[in-house]
Coordinates of C-alpha atoms in Angstrom, one line a residue:
Chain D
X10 CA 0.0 0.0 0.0
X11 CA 1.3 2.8 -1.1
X12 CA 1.2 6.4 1.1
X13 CA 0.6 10.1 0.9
X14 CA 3.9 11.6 -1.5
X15 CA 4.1 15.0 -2.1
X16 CA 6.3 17.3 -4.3
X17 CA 8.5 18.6 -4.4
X18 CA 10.5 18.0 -1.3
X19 CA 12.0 21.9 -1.3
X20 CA 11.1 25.0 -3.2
X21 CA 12.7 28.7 -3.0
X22 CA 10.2 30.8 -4.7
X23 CA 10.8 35.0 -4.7
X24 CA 7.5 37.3 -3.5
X25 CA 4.7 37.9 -6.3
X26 CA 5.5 34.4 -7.8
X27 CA 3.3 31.5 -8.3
X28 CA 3.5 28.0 -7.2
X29 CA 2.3 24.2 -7.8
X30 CA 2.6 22.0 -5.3
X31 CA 1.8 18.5 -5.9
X32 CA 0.0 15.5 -3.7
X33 CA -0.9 11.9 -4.6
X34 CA -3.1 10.5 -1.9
X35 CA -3.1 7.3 -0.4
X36 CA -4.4 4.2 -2.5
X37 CA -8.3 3.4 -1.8
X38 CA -8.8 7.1 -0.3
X39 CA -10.9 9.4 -2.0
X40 CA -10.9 12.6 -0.6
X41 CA -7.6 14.9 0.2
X42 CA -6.7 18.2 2.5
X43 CA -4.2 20.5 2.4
X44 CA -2.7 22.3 5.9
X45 CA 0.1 25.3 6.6
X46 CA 2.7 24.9 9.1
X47 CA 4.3 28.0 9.9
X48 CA 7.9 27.0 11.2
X49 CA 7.0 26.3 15.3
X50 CA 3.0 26.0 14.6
X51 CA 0.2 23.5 14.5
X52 CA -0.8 22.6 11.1
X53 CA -3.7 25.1 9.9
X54 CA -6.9 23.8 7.5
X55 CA -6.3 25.4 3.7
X56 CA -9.1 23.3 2.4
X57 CA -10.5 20.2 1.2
X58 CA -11.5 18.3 -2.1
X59 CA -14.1 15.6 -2.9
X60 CA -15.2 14.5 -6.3
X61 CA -12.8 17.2 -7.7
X62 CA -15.0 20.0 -6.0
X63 CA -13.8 21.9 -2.6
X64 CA -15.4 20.8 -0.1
X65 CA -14.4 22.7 2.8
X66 CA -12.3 25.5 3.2
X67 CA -9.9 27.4 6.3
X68 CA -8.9 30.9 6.6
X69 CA -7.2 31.5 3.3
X70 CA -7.4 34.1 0.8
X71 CA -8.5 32.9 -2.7
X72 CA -5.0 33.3 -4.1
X73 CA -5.1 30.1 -2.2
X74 CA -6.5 27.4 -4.7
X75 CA -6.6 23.7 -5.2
X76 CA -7.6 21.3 -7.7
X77 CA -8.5 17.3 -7.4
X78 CA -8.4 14.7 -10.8
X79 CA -9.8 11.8 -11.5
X80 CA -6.9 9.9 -10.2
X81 CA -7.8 11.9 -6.7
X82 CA -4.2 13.6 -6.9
X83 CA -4.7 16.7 -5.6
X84 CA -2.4 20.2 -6.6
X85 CA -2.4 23.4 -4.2
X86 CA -1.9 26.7 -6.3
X87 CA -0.3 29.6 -4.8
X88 CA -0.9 33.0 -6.3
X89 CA 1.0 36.2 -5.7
X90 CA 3.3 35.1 -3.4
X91 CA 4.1 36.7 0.1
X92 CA 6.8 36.5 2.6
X93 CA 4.5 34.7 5.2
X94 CA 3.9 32.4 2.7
X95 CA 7.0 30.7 3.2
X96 CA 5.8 27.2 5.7
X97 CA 5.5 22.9 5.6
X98 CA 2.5 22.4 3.0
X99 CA 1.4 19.2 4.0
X100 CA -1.4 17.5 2.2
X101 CA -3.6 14.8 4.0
X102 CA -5.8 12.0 2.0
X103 CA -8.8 10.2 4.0
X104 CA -11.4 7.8 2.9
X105 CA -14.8 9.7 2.3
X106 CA -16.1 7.4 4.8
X107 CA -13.9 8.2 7.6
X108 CA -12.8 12.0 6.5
X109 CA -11.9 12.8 10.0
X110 CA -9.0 10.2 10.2
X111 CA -6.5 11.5 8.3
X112 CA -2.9 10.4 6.5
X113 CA -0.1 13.1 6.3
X114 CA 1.9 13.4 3.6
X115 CA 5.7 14.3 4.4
X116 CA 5.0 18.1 3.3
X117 CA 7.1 20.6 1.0
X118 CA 8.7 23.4 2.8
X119 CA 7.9 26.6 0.6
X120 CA 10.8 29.5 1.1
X121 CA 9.5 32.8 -0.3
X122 CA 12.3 35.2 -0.6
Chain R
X11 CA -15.1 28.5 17.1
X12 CA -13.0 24.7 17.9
X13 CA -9.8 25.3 19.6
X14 CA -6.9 22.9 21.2
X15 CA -4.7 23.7 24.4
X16 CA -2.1 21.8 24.9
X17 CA 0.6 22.0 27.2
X18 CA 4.0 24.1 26.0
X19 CA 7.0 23.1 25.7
X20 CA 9.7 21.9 25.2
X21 CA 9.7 18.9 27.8
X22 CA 13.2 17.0 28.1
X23 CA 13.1 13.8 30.2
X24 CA 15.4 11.0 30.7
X25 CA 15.0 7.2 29.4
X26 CA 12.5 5.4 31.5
X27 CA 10.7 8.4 32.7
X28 CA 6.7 8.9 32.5
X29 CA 5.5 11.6 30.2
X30 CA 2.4 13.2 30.3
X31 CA 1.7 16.3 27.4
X32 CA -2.0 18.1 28.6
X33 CA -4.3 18.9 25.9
X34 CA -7.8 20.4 26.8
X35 CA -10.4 21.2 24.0
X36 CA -13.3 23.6 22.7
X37 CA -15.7 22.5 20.5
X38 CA -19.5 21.8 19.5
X39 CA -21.0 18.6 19.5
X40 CA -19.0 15.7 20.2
X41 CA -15.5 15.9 18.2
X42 CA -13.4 13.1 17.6
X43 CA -9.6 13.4 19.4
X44 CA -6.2 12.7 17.9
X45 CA -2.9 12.9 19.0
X46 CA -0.2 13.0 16.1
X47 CA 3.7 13.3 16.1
X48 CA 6.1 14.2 13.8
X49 CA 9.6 13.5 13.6
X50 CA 12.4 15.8 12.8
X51 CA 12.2 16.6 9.0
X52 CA 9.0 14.8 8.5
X53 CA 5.2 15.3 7.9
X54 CA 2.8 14.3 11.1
X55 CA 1.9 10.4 11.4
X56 CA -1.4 9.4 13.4
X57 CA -0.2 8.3 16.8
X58 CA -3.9 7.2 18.6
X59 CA -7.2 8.6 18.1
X60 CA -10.7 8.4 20.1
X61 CA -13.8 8.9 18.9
X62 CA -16.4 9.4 22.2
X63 CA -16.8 10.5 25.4
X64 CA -14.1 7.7 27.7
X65 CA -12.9 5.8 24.7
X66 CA -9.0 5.1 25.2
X67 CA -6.5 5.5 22.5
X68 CA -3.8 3.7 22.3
X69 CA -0.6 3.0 20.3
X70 CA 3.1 1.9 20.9
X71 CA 2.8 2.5 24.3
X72 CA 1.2 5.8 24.5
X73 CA -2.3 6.2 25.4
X74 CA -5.1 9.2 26.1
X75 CA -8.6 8.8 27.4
X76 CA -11.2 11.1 25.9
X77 CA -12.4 13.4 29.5
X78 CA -15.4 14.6 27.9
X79 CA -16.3 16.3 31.8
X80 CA -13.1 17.9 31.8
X81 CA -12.7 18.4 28.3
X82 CA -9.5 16.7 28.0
X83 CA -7.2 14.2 26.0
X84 CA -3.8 13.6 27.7
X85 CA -1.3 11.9 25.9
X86 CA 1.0 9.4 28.8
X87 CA 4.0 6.8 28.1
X88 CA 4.9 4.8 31.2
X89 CA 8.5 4.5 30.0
X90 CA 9.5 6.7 27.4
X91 CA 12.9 6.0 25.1
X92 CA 15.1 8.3 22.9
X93 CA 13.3 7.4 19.8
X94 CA 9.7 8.9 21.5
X95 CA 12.3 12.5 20.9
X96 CA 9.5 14.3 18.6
X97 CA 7.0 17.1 18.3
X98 CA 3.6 15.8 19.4
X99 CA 0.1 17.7 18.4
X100 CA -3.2 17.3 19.8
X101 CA -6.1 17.9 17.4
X102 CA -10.0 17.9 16.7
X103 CA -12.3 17.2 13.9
X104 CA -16.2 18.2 14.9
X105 CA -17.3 18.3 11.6
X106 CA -15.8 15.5 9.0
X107 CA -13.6 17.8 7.0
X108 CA -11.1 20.0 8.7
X109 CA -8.8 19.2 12.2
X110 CA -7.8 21.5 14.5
X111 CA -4.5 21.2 15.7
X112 CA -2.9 22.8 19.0
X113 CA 0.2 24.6 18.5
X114 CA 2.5 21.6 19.8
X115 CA 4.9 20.5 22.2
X116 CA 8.4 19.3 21.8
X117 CA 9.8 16.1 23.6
X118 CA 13.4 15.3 24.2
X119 CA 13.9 12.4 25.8
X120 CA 18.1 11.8 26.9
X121 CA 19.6 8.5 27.2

């Protein structure tokens, strides 16, 4: 059984970028979250997808955005990057089922410069 | 709005000691309880979870009882070793979709 993978590993990204960050969720779940981790914080909710649609979302600004496919990979798009920006991305998968048990993934750290 | 307390760090111990890390809760309803850890330069793995009022979770050792009176879900190892050396992370989930995490609290355990 394969678990959550995530990339990249490390991205250094300068402010008023853009970036892609990738998740592929564990095999048999359906439905995937993406958190923030500032550097000495609990992870914070971004949001979550079902079916391909968002089904939930935290305190984020919409230059926050995410996509699911059919495969239910999952991608977390960053607009006009900020200095605050820069954290741990980690994306979660869960069975639909069971959303509230979740499987982390090991998480990109995101430097903005 | 749901919240999670737990107790700050960091806590240092030696091998063989008994570690307790507090975690106390706000929510609405009845929200299932997870504690989670993550290692140096890794993402967060599910350590126990519990999913009603004075259900025990248990894992490797550690265990929590959900305290729904008290509003509580301590984590406790009887004998803790240097590989427990980790940041652990209390959290919530009251409505299917989103956890809550507390801010965390770092455990260094010395041979």
């Amino acid at each position: 059984e394969t678990g959550v993978t995530q990339s990249p590993t490390h991205l250094i990204k300068t402010r008023g970028q853009q970036v892609t960050l990738r998740c592929s969720s564990q095999s048999g779940h359906n439905t995937v979250s993406w958190y923030q981790q500032a550097l000495g914080q609990g992870p914070q909710f971004i949001f979550q997808y079902y079916r391909e649609e968002e089904n939930g979302r935290g305190n984020f600004p919409p230059r926050f955005s995410g996509l699911q496919f059919p495969n239910y990979s999952s991608e977390l798009n960053v607009n006009a990057l900020e200095l605050d920006d820069s954290a741990l991305y980690l994306c979660a998968s869960s069975a639909w089922t069971v959303t509230d048990t979740q499987y982390f993934g090991p998480g990109t750290r995101l430097t903005v410069l | 709005g749901d919240s999670v307390t737990q107790m700050e760090g960091p806590v240092t111990l030696s091998e063989e000691a008994f570690l307790t890390i507090n975690c106390t809760y706000t929510a609405t309803g009845y929200p299932s309880l997870f504690w989670y850890v993550q290692y140096p330069g890794e993402g967060l793995q599910l350590l126990l979870k519990a999913t009603k009022a004075d259900d025990k979770g248990s894992n490797k050792g550690f265990e929590a009882t959900y305290r729904k009176e008290t509003t509580s879900f301590h984590l406790e190892k009887g004998s803790v070793q240097v590989s427990d050396s980790a940041v652990y992370f209390c959290a919530l989930s009251s409505n299917d979709y989103k956890l809550s995490f507390g801010a965390g609290t770092t455990v260094t355990v010395r041979a």
